[in-house]
Tab-separated table of C-alpha atoms in Angstrom:
chain	number	residue	atom	x	y	z
C	110	MET	CA	0.000	0.000	0.000
C	111	MET	CA	2.921	2.370	0.717
C	112	LYS	CA	5.720	0.835	-1.332
C	113	ASP	CA	6.525	3.983	-3.289
C	114	TRP	CA	6.517	6.281	-0.266
C	115	LYS	CA	9.827	8.036	0.417
C	116	LYS	CA	11.539	7.262	3.714
C	117	ILE	CA	12.937	10.177	5.716
C	118	GLU	CA	14.507	10.626	9.153
C	119	THR	CA	14.730	13.340	11.798
C	120	PRO	CA	16.493	15.638	12.399
C	121	VAL	CA	15.832	16.841	8.860
C	122	THR	CA	18.436	18.539	6.676
C	123	ASP	CA	17.956	21.771	4.726
C	124	SER	CA	18.496	19.935	1.456
C	125	LEU	CA	15.740	17.432	2.300
C	126	ILE	CA	13.307	20.227	3.156
C	127	GLU	CA	14.186	21.977	-0.091
C	128	SER	CA	13.501	18.822	-2.110
C	129	LEU	CA	9.979	18.274	-0.752
C	130	ALA	CA	6.926	19.220	-2.808
C	131	ALA	CA	3.232	19.444	-1.927
C	132	GLY	CA	1.628	16.012	-2.322
C	133	ASP	CA	4.788	14.010	-1.520
C	134	ARG	CA	4.138	10.904	0.572
C	135	LEU	CA	6.668	10.160	3.258
C	136	LEU	CA	7.371	7.580	5.930
C	137	LEU	CA	9.073	9.301	8.841
C	138	SER	CA	11.398	7.606	11.317
C	139	GLY	CA	13.197	9.147	14.280
C	140	VAL	CA	12.081	11.571	16.958
C	141	VAL	CA	9.173	14.021	16.835
C	142	TYR	CA	7.957	16.331	19.596
C	143	ALA	CA	4.246	16.290	20.352
C	144	ALA	CA	2.806	19.621	21.467
C	145	ARG	CA	-0.508	21.385	21.134
C	146	ASP	CA	-2.235	24.611	22.192
C	147	LYS	CA	-1.081	25.300	25.749
C	148	ALA	CA	2.381	23.783	25.244
C	149	HIS	CA	2.959	26.130	22.306
C	150	GLU	CA	1.913	29.104	24.386
C	151	ARG	CA	4.400	28.150	27.113
C	152	LEU	CA	7.256	27.208	24.742
C	153	CYS	CA	7.001	30.496	22.898
C	154	ALA	CA	6.860	32.462	26.156
C	155	MET	CA	10.004	30.645	27.387
C	156	ALA	CA	11.816	31.401	24.138
C	157	ALA	CA	10.774	35.061	24.335
C	158	ARG	CA	12.243	35.267	27.863
C	159	GLY	CA	15.445	33.648	26.618
C	160	GLU	CA	15.018	30.535	28.812
C	161	LYS	CA	16.430	27.108	28.004
C	162	LEU	CA	13.855	25.031	26.123
C	163	PRO	CA	12.905	21.489	27.193
C	164	PHE	CA	14.321	20.056	23.939
C	165	ASP	CA	16.782	21.082	21.246
C	166	PRO	CA	14.508	22.233	18.396
C	167	ALA	CA	17.191	22.492	15.675
C	168	GLY	CA	16.097	20.510	12.621
C	169	GLN	CA	13.223	18.879	14.487
C	170	LEU	CA	9.538	18.388	13.684
C	171	VAL	CA	6.636	19.260	15.955
C	172	TYR	CA	3.576	16.994	15.942
C	173	TYR	CA	0.269	18.645	16.874
C	174	MET	CA	-1.150	15.829	18.954
C	175	GLY	CA	-2.603	15.107	22.378
C	176	PRO	CA	-2.841	11.323	22.902
C	177	SER	CA	-5.477	9.347	24.735
C	178	PRO	CA	-4.021	7.740	27.906
C	179	ALA	CA	-1.804	4.702	27.287
C	180	PRO	CA	-3.722	1.520	28.114
C	181	PRO	CA	-1.817	-0.866	30.424
C	182	GLY	CA	1.206	-2.358	28.663
C	183	ARG	CA	1.199	0.124	25.787
C	184	VAL	CA	3.588	2.898	24.799
C	185	ILE	CA	0.812	5.356	24.027
C	186	GLY	CA	-2.919	5.524	23.454
C	187	SER	CA	-4.594	6.657	20.276
C	188	ALA	CA	-2.360	9.322	18.714
C	189	GLY	CA	-3.610	11.039	15.550
C	190	PRO	CA	-3.095	14.687	14.555
C	191	THR	CA	-5.243	17.540	15.857
C	192	THR	CA	-6.410	20.616	13.890
C	193	SER	CA	-3.327	22.694	13.074
C	194	SER	CA	-4.925	26.111	12.596
C	195	ARG	CA	-5.165	26.581	16.351
C	196	MET	CA	-1.358	26.707	16.403
C	197	ASP	CA	-1.114	29.318	13.608
C	198	PRO	CA	-0.386	32.148	16.075
C	199	PHE	CA	2.720	30.250	17.266
C	200	THR	CA	4.224	29.417	13.860
C	201	GLU	CA	6.847	32.139	13.868
C	202	GLY	CA	7.773	31.367	17.467
C	203	VAL	CA	8.626	27.705	16.778
C	204	LEU	CA	10.268	28.361	13.407
C	205	LYS	CA	12.519	30.970	15.058
C	206	MET	CA	13.651	28.266	17.488
C	207	GLY	CA	14.878	26.211	14.547
C	208	VAL	CA	11.993	23.777	14.096
C	209	LYS	CA	11.889	22.741	10.419
C	210	GLY	CA	8.368	21.450	10.117
C	211	MET	CA	5.039	20.706	11.736
C	212	ILE	CA	2.745	17.713	11.416
C	213	GLY	CA	-1.004	18.117	11.929
C	214	LYS	CA	-4.221	18.168	9.964
C	215	GLY	CA	-6.168	20.910	8.229
C	216	ARG	CA	-5.379	24.240	6.633
C	217	ARG	CA	-2.876	26.855	7.803
C	218	ASP	CA	-3.472	30.608	7.606
C	219	ALA	CA	-1.813	32.899	5.049
C	220	ALA	CA	0.716	34.141	7.610
C	221	THR	CA	1.855	30.600	8.391
C	222	ARG	CA	2.166	29.705	4.707
C	223	ALA	CA	4.345	32.786	4.127
C	224	LEU	CA	6.469	32.016	7.192
C	225	LEU	CA	7.160	28.497	5.917
C	226	GLN	CA	8.719	30.021	2.809
C	227	GLN	CA	10.615	32.633	4.796
C	228	TYR	CA	12.062	30.135	7.307
C	229	ARG	CA	12.446	27.326	4.726
C	230	ALA	CA	10.212	24.875	6.546
C	231	VAL	CA	7.402	22.455	5.668
C	232	TYR	CA	3.891	21.699	6.909
C	233	PHE	CA	2.873	18.055	6.802
C	234	ALA	CA	-0.472	16.378	7.415
C	235	SER	CA	-0.909	12.967	8.884
C	236	PHE	CA	-4.116	10.925	8.953
C	237	GLY	CA	-6.838	12.587	11.032
C	238	GLY	CA	-9.042	10.152	12.891
C	239	ALA	CA	-6.598	7.269	12.416
C	240	GLY	CA	-5.298	7.476	15.971
C	241	ALA	CA	-5.201	3.729	16.598
C	242	TYR	CA	-3.388	3.068	13.302
C	243	LEU	CA	-0.829	5.792	13.987
C	244	ALA	CA	-0.266	4.677	17.598
C	245	LYS	CA	1.180	1.438	16.252
C	246	ARG	CA	3.944	3.400	14.514
C	247	ILE	CA	4.976	5.136	17.705
C	248	LYS	CA	7.559	2.967	19.435
C	249	GLU	CA	8.586	5.220	22.338
C	250	SER	CA	6.924	7.998	24.265
C	251	ALA	CA	8.369	10.149	27.053
C	252	LEU	CA	6.758	13.124	28.754
C	253	ILE	CA	9.461	15.804	28.749
C	254	ALA	CA	7.732	19.020	29.851
C	255	PHE	CA	4.575	20.566	31.297
C	256	GLU	CA	3.268	17.439	33.011
C	257	ASP	CA	0.452	19.518	34.550
C	258	LEU	CA	-1.072	19.892	31.076
C	259	GLY	CA	-1.906	16.171	30.835
C	260	ALA	CA	-2.723	15.288	27.230
C	261	GLU	CA	-1.415	18.741	26.291
C	262	ALA	CA	2.081	18.168	27.731
C	263	ILE	CA	5.154	17.865	25.485
C	264	TYR	CA	6.075	14.287	24.597
C	265	ARG	CA	9.205	13.050	22.848
C	266	LEU	CA	8.036	10.307	20.493
C	267	GLY	CA	10.135	7.723	18.710
C	268	VAL	CA	8.355	6.920	15.459
C	269	GLU	CA	8.929	4.289	12.786
C	270	GLU	CA	7.644	4.692	9.237
C	271	PHE	CA	5.060	7.180	10.386
C	272	PRO	CA	3.012	8.269	7.329
C	273	ILE	CA	2.897	11.991	6.528
C	274	ILE	CA	1.948	14.015	3.456
C	275	VAL	CA	3.545	17.300	2.369
C	276	VAL	CA	0.755	19.911	2.375
C	277	ASN	CA	2.685	23.215	2.262
C	278	ASP	CA	6.221	23.023	0.886
C	279	MET	CA	8.784	25.821	1.246
C	280	HIS	CA	8.260	26.905	-2.354
C	281	GLY	CA	4.620	27.931	-1.902
C	282	GLY	CA	3.033	24.637	-3.017
C	283	ASP	CA	-0.260	23.798	-1.294
C	284	LEU	CA	-1.847	20.354	-1.626
C	285	TYR	CA	-5.208	21.349	-0.107
C	286	GLU	CA	-5.596	24.170	-2.675
C	287	ASP	CA	-4.344	22.040	-5.570
C	288	VAL	CA	-7.020	19.389	-5.097
C	289	LEU	CA	-9.772	22.038	-5.184
C	290	ARG	CA	-8.388	23.585	-8.369
C	291	LYS	CA	-8.387	20.211	-10.098
C	292	ARG	CA	-12.125	19.667	-9.789
J	57	MET	CA	-51.634	5.505	34.537
J	58	LYS	CA	-49.367	2.630	35.517
J	59	THR	CA	-45.778	3.764	35.927
J	60	ARG	CA	-42.640	1.779	35.256
J	61	THR	CA	-39.572	2.320	37.434
J	62	ILE	CA	-36.019	2.397	36.083
J	63	GLN	CA	-33.134	2.566	38.546
J	64	ALA	CA	-30.464	5.234	38.074
J	65	TYR	CA	-27.728	2.560	38.045
J	66	GLN	CA	-29.345	0.928	34.999
J	67	ILE	CA	-28.872	4.199	33.163
J	68	SER	CA	-25.240	4.522	34.320
J	69	ASN	CA	-24.486	0.978	33.196
J	70	ALA	CA	-26.097	1.571	29.810
J	71	VAL	CA	-24.052	4.752	29.312
J	72	VAL	CA	-20.794	2.906	30.144
J	73	ASP	CA	-21.660	0.151	27.706
J	74	LEU	CA	-22.643	2.530	24.887
J	75	ILE	CA	-19.491	4.638	25.301
J	76	TYR	CA	-17.354	1.489	25.200
J	77	LYS	CA	-18.929	0.228	21.984
J	78	ALA	CA	-18.865	3.639	20.261
J	79	SER	CA	-15.235	4.359	21.174
J	80	PHE	CA	-13.739	1.149	19.795
J	81	SER	CA	-15.995	0.161	16.900
J	82	LEU	CA	-18.166	1.863	14.310
J	83	PRO	CA	-21.763	0.990	13.453
J	84	TYR	CA	-21.783	-1.624	10.668
J	85	ALA	CA	-23.545	0.701	8.207
J	86	VAL	CA	-20.861	3.348	8.787
J	87	GLU	CA	-18.033	0.874	8.164
J	88	LYS	CA	-19.714	-0.252	4.961
J	89	ARG	CA	-19.652	3.305	3.601
J	90	ILE	CA	-15.841	3.212	3.511
J	91	ASP	CA	-15.906	0.073	1.346
J	92	ARG	CA	-18.431	1.739	-0.935
J	93	MET	CA	-16.345	4.914	-1.251
J	94	LEU	CA	-13.236	2.900	-2.090
J	95	LYS	CA	-15.020	1.773	-5.239
J	96	ASP	CA	-15.443	5.417	-6.338
J	97	GLU	CA	-11.878	6.559	-5.774
J	98	GLU	CA	-9.224	6.367	-8.460
J	99	THR	CA	-6.235	8.265	-7.122
J	100	ASP	CA	-3.640	6.444	-5.090
J	101	LEU	CA	-3.681	8.852	-2.128
J	102	ALA	CA	-7.491	8.862	-1.791
J	103	ARG	CA	-7.546	5.064	-1.876
J	104	THR	CA	-4.665	4.710	0.560
J	105	THR	CA	-6.367	7.157	2.931
J	106	LEU	CA	-9.614	5.175	2.937
J	107	LYS	CA	-7.678	1.951	3.465
J	108	ILE	CA	-5.851	3.480	6.424
J	109	LEU	CA	-9.204	4.516	7.928
J	110	ARG	CA	-10.492	0.985	7.461
J	111	GLU	CA	-7.380	-0.486	9.052
J	112	ASN	CA	-7.729	2.016	11.896
J	113	ASN	CA	-11.193	0.662	12.637
J	114	GLU	CA	-9.877	-2.897	12.665
J	115	ILE	CA	-6.991	-2.035	15.011
J	116	ALA	CA	-9.286	-0.121	17.367
J	117	ALA	CA	-11.649	-3.050	17.721
J	118	ALA	CA	-8.946	-5.725	17.914
J	119	GLU	CA	-6.443	-3.991	20.182
J	120	GLY	CA	-8.548	-1.793	22.429
J	121	LEU	CA	-7.148	1.513	21.197
J	122	PRO	CA	-9.814	4.210	20.778
J	123	LEU	CA	-10.782	5.012	17.160
J	124	CYS	CA	-9.517	8.563	17.682
J	125	GLN	CA	-7.426	10.261	20.364
J	126	ASP	CA	-10.217	12.834	20.525
J	127	CYS	CA	-12.557	10.512	22.383
J	128	GLY	CA	-15.206	13.158	22.085
J	129	MET	CA	-17.693	14.984	24.171
J	130	VAL	CA	-20.604	12.816	25.178
J	131	ILE	CA	-23.905	13.922	23.717
J	132	VAL	CA	-26.854	11.981	25.095
J	133	PHE	CA	-30.330	11.851	23.611
J	134	ILE	CA	-32.995	10.440	25.870
J	135	GLU	CA	-36.527	9.665	24.780
J	136	MET	CA	-38.379	9.007	27.977
J	137	GLY	CA	-41.897	7.644	28.186
J	138	GLN	CA	-44.215	9.731	30.360
J	139	ALA	CA	-45.028	6.598	32.342
J	140	VAL	CA	-41.384	6.061	33.327
J	141	LEU	CA	-40.169	6.956	36.781
J	142	VAL	CA	-36.403	7.158	37.230
J	143	GLU	CA	-35.432	6.298	40.765
J	144	GLY	CA	-32.523	8.621	41.563
J	145	SER	CA	-31.012	11.451	39.535
J	146	LEU	CA	-31.083	10.914	35.767
J	147	THR	CA	-28.430	13.562	35.134
J	148	ALA	CA	-26.108	12.267	37.851
J	149	ALA	CA	-26.573	8.724	36.521
J	150	VAL	CA	-25.522	9.717	33.002
J	151	ASN	CA	-22.519	11.652	34.266
J	152	SER	CA	-21.317	8.891	36.547
J	153	GLY	CA	-21.505	6.545	33.553
J	154	VAL	CA	-19.360	8.974	31.554
J	155	GLU	CA	-16.802	9.242	34.356
J	156	GLU	CA	-16.562	5.493	34.779
J	157	ALA	CA	-16.232	4.772	31.049
J	158	TYR	CA	-13.528	7.359	30.346
J	159	ARG	CA	-11.477	6.193	33.351
J	160	LYS	CA	-11.911	2.474	32.802
J	161	PHE	CA	-11.263	2.392	29.063
J	162	SER	CA	-8.330	4.881	28.951
J	163	LEU	CA	-10.262	7.452	26.942
J	164	ARG	CA	-9.039	11.028	26.678
J	165	ARG	CA	-10.833	13.543	28.901
J	166	SER	CA	-11.445	16.641	26.819
J	167	ILE	CA	-14.037	18.637	28.760
J	168	VAL	CA	-13.228	21.942	30.451
J	169	ALA	CA	-15.560	23.171	33.193
J	170	ASP	CA	-15.673	26.743	31.949
J	171	PRO	CA	-15.265	28.016	28.367
J	172	LEU	CA	-13.088	30.980	29.387
J	173	LYS	CA	-11.264	29.682	32.471
J	174	ARG	CA	-10.482	26.364	30.671
J	175	GLY	CA	-9.887	24.048	33.646
J	176	ASN	CA	-10.256	20.374	32.635
J	177	THR	CA	-12.875	18.547	34.710
J	178	GLY	CA	-10.624	15.480	34.546
J	179	THR	CA	-13.567	13.136	34.007
J	180	ASN	CA	-14.963	14.058	30.571
J	181	ALA	CA	-18.217	14.875	32.382
J	182	PRO	CA	-20.568	16.600	32.145
J	183	ALA	CA	-22.373	15.072	29.196
J	184	PHE	CA	-24.626	17.205	27.006
J	185	ILE	CA	-28.047	15.737	27.625
J	186	HIS	CA	-31.196	16.311	25.569
J	187	THR	CA	-34.369	14.760	26.886
J	188	ASP	CA	-37.640	14.395	25.005
J	189	LEU	CA	-40.782	13.244	26.774
J	190	VAL	CA	-42.772	10.782	24.692
J	191	GLU	CA	-45.834	8.617	25.226
J	192	GLY	CA	-45.554	5.161	26.738
J	193	ASP	CA	-43.324	3.485	29.303
J	194	GLY	CA	-40.108	2.987	27.328
J	195	LEU	CA	-36.770	4.744	27.677
J	196	SER	CA	-34.469	5.054	24.686
J	197	LEU	CA	-30.900	6.143	25.382
J	198	THR	CA	-28.514	7.262	22.623
J	199	VAL	CA	-24.867	8.125	23.165
J	200	TYR	CA	-23.206	10.163	20.421
J	201	LEU	CA	-19.479	10.978	20.700
J	202	LYS	CA	-18.344	14.068	18.837
J	203	GLY	CA	-14.825	15.426	18.394
J	204	GLY	CA	-13.916	19.105	18.727
J	205	GLY	CA	-12.279	19.481	15.310
J	206	SER	CA	-15.434	18.634	13.405
J	207	GLU	CA	-17.784	20.410	15.829
J	208	ASN	CA	-15.758	23.608	15.255
J	209	MET	CA	-16.865	23.546	11.597
J	210	SER	CA	-20.615	23.702	12.460
J	211	ALA	CA	-22.670	26.349	10.669
J	212	LEU	CA	-26.080	27.999	10.814
J	213	LYS	CA	-27.717	30.265	8.276
J	214	MET	CA	-31.129	31.867	8.492
J	215	PHE	CA	-32.435	31.852	4.905
J	216	ARG	CA	-35.343	33.807	3.466
J	217	PRO	CA	-38.434	31.597	3.112
J	218	THR	CA	-38.375	32.409	-0.616
J	219	ASP	CA	-34.767	31.266	-1.108
J	220	SER	CA	-34.376	28.255	-3.383
J	221	ALA	CA	-33.148	24.779	-2.568
J	222	GLU	CA	-30.214	25.645	-4.837
J	223	ALA	CA	-29.249	28.496	-2.462
J	224	ILE	CA	-29.241	26.021	0.416
J	225	ILE	CA	-27.028	23.632	-1.529
J	226	ASP	CA	-24.650	26.528	-2.330
J	227	PHE	CA	-24.375	27.378	1.372
J	228	ILE	CA	-23.646	23.753	2.244
J	229	GLU	CA	-20.988	23.503	-0.456
J	230	GLU	CA	-19.329	26.744	0.670
J	231	THR	CA	-19.275	25.565	4.278
J	232	VAL	CA	-17.838	22.152	3.445
J	233	VAL	CA	-15.189	23.534	1.067
J	234	ARG	CA	-14.183	26.216	3.567
J	235	ALA	CA	-13.902	23.552	6.259
J	236	GLY	CA	-11.898	21.464	3.781
J	237	PRO	CA	-9.607	18.999	5.565
J	238	ASN	CA	-10.297	20.323	9.079
J	239	PRO	CA	-13.341	18.192	10.064
J	240	CYS	CA	-11.717	14.954	8.746
J	241	PRO	CA	-13.843	14.084	5.702
J	242	PRO	CA	-15.468	11.916	4.316
J	243	LEU	CA	-18.205	13.612	6.315
J	244	PHE	CA	-21.426	12.302	7.720
J	245	LEU	CA	-23.319	15.532	7.241
J	246	GLY	CA	-26.430	16.288	9.272
J	247	VAL	CA	-28.635	19.064	7.896
J	248	GLY	CA	-31.328	20.552	10.141
J	249	ILE	CA	-33.907	22.504	8.161
J	250	GLY	CA	-36.700	24.539	9.756
J	251	GLY	CA	-37.685	25.004	13.389
J	252	THR	CA	-35.907	27.694	15.387
J	253	ALA	CA	-32.177	28.373	15.255
J	254	ASP	CA	-31.587	26.028	18.189
J	255	THR	CA	-33.912	23.226	17.058
J	256	ALA	CA	-32.364	23.312	13.570
J	257	MET	CA	-28.943	22.774	15.142
J	258	LEU	CA	-30.254	19.998	17.365
J	259	ASN	CA	-31.954	18.325	14.401
J	260	ALA	CA	-28.678	18.496	12.465
J	261	LYS	CA	-27.179	16.432	15.304
J	262	LYS	CA	-30.067	13.985	15.507
J	263	ALA	CA	-30.129	13.578	11.718
J	264	VAL	CA	-26.875	11.558	11.585
J	265	LEU	CA	-28.324	8.926	13.924
J	266	ARG	CA	-30.402	7.500	11.096
J	267	GLU	CA	-28.801	4.409	9.551
J	268	ALA	CA	-26.161	5.384	6.976
J	269	GLY	CA	-27.158	4.269	3.497
J	270	THR	CA	-30.877	4.874	4.079
J	271	ARG	CA	-32.723	7.870	2.665
J	272	HIS	CA	-35.236	10.296	4.140
J	273	PRO	CA	-38.749	8.757	3.939
J	274	ASP	CA	-40.121	11.814	2.108
J	275	PRO	CA	-39.020	11.514	-1.563
J	276	ALA	CA	-38.565	15.301	-1.883
J	277	TYR	CA	-36.075	15.355	1.012
J	278	ALA	CA	-34.469	12.136	-0.201
J	279	ASP	CA	-33.887	13.840	-3.538
J	280	LEU	CA	-32.421	16.913	-1.834
J	281	GLU	CA	-30.057	14.657	0.131
J	282	ARG	CA	-28.864	13.122	-3.149
J	283	ARG	CA	-28.339	16.527	-4.749
J	284	ILE	CA	-26.335	17.801	-1.773
J	285	GLU	CA	-24.186	14.676	-1.813
J	286	GLU	CA	-23.530	14.938	-5.540
J	287	ARG	CA	-22.495	18.561	-5.223
J	288	LEU	CA	-20.169	17.873	-2.305
J	289	ASN	CA	-18.566	14.925	-4.024
J	290	GLY	CA	-17.688	17.151	-6.962
J	291	THR	CA	-15.741	19.675	-4.862
J	292	GLY	CA	-12.482	17.742	-4.981
J	293	VAL	CA	-11.903	17.895	-1.189
J	294	GLY	CA	-11.887	14.102	-0.840
J	295	PRO	CA	-10.749	11.875	2.040
J	296	LEU	CA	-9.019	14.023	4.703
J	297	GLY	CA	-8.864	16.873	2.164
J	298	PHE	CA	-6.100	15.128	0.173
J	299	GLY	CA	-8.285	15.173	-2.950
J	300	GLY	CA	-10.855	12.800	-4.384
J	301	ARG	CA	-14.559	12.138	-4.760
J	302	SER	CA	-15.453	11.063	-1.230
J	303	THR	CA	-16.107	14.352	0.538
J	304	ALA	CA	-19.494	13.338	1.943
J	305	ALA	CA	-19.865	9.781	3.181
J	306	TRP	CA	-23.596	10.338	3.667
J	307	VAL	CA	-26.043	13.264	3.910
J	308	TYR	CA	-29.046	13.261	6.236
J	309	ILE	CA	-31.791	15.883	6.510
J	310	LYS	CA	-34.077	16.335	9.495
J	311	GLU	CA	-36.775	18.951	9.018
J	312	ALA	CA	-39.178	20.699	11.400
J	313	PRO	CA	-42.109	23.118	11.207
J	314	THR	CA	-41.037	26.759	11.242
J	315	HIS	CA	-42.262	30.381	11.195
J	316	ILE	CA	-43.674	32.123	8.073
J	317	ALA	CA	-40.674	34.488	8.163
J	318	MET	CA	-38.020	31.820	8.672
J	319	LEU	CA	-35.996	29.123	6.961
J	320	PRO	CA	-33.101	28.142	9.229
J	321	VAL	CA	-30.509	25.664	7.941
J	322	ALA	CA	-28.028	24.163	10.388
J	323	LEU	CA	-25.064	21.932	9.562
J	324	ASN	CA	-23.485	19.256	11.728
J	325	LEU	CA	-20.264	18.119	10.105
J	326	ASN	CA	-19.315	14.752	11.560
J	327	CYS	CA	-15.931	13.293	10.712
J	328	HIS	CA	-15.512	9.872	9.076
J	329	SER	CA	-15.600	8.368	12.558
J	330	LEU	CA	-19.340	8.486	13.281
J	331	ARG	CA	-19.509	7.104	16.810
J	332	PHE	CA	-22.887	6.434	18.383
J	333	GLY	CA	-25.176	3.757	19.719
J	334	THR	CA	-28.671	3.365	21.138
J	335	VAL	CA	-30.206	1.096	23.730
J	336	GLU	CA	-33.814	0.652	24.860
J	337	LEU	CA	-34.316	0.270	28.584
C-alpha cells in the first residue's frame, strides 16, 4: 500500500526540506515532539524570555497531537493529529527556534504559509481520525515538559515509518488548494 | 396511569456500555460506507487514505485503542416515556456513567468546566443531555461521541423563506469547502432545516443517527439529500482533504415546522468516525 513512499529521518536537513513538494508521501522515522495549544503558548513564552527550552529544536519536527491515555502495557494511546490552525499564532515562534516542520491536519493561515517560505520549513499532514493506526507506529513515548497539562504536555516520540503528506512546501506549493483547483 | 420504574444505576451501566462500543468500533452501516467509497476513488492517495481509515477501525476493535485520540464529548439523547419513573437522579446517573467509562477504558478527557477559564474537569463529564418526553413506558438512550475538530466547523444560516433549494445547496458547499480537511472528511453531514435556530442545530445532530445508506422517507427530502451529496462529491476535497470524490460519506436531513418568516438551515459536520449507539431500557 505504501511501497513507493519516500523514507525520511529526523532531524531533517535543509536539502531534504528543499527537495519536498506538496503532495509528496513520506514515511518518517526518528524523533518528533508532540505539542498542542497550551504547550505552544508556554514554549514560545520561554523562548521570548530567553530561557532554556525542554528540547533542542534544531532541525526537528513538531507533531500537533494530544494522545489518549496509554492503556496498560502500551507505549501510548490513540495518537492522531489535531487541527493545526489553532497553532497558527505560534508558527513564527517555533520556526525561530529552529523547528523545520510541523505535522497536523487541516489548513494553515496565510501568515503561516508565508512564514514556511521565509524560514524554509514544511507543513505536513498525517491521517486525522486514524489514531489507533498511527499509535502502532509510535515505538517510544516520554513526557518531557509541562506534566500539569496532561494530554497537552510535550512528549518526545520515537516513530517508525510514520506516514505523513507534504501539504505546504517551502516553495509555496499547497496540496489542499491544488485538489480544489483540479475539480 | 401505571408507571414503570427504572433505577439510576441501569442508566449509568447503559451509558458505560454505549461509550465502550462507540469508542472502539463503528456501526456496521458506517463501516460499509468506507468500502463503498473505495469503489469510487481512483487516485492512489485517496484510496490509501480510505484503506488506512479501514485499518484504523480494525486495530481499534482488535487492540482496544480508541478510534480517535479525541474521544469526544458525550452527547446523550434520551426519549423518555411519560409513564417512566427514574429512581434517583437521571443527570447524575448519566454523568457517573461517563466518568466510569472514560477512566476504565483509557479514553481522553477533553471537557473543560468553563469556556473561558479552561480548567479540565478530569472526568470528561458533564455530558450534554437532551431529553424528550414521549408517550408510553419505554426509555431510549442514545450516546453520540463528537470530536472538537469537526464540531468547530458547524454552521447555521437563516435563509429567506423564498430562497431556493439551490441556495441552500450553495451554502452547504461553501461551508464544506471552507472547512476542507479540518473536520476529517469523508463527512457524515447532518442538515437541520426549519424550526428555530436552536432546534435546527439539534436536528442536524439527531439527523446523523439514522442508519447510513438509508434515505429520508419523504421523496422530496431524499432527492435533496442526493443533490447535496452529488455537489459535495464534486468539490475535490476528498478523504481528509487530500483530494478525491469522497467528501461526503452520507447526507441526512431532518426537518421541522417553522415560522412564516423563517428558513433556518443548520449543519453538523461529523468526521468519518461516526460514533454512536442506542439502547432501549
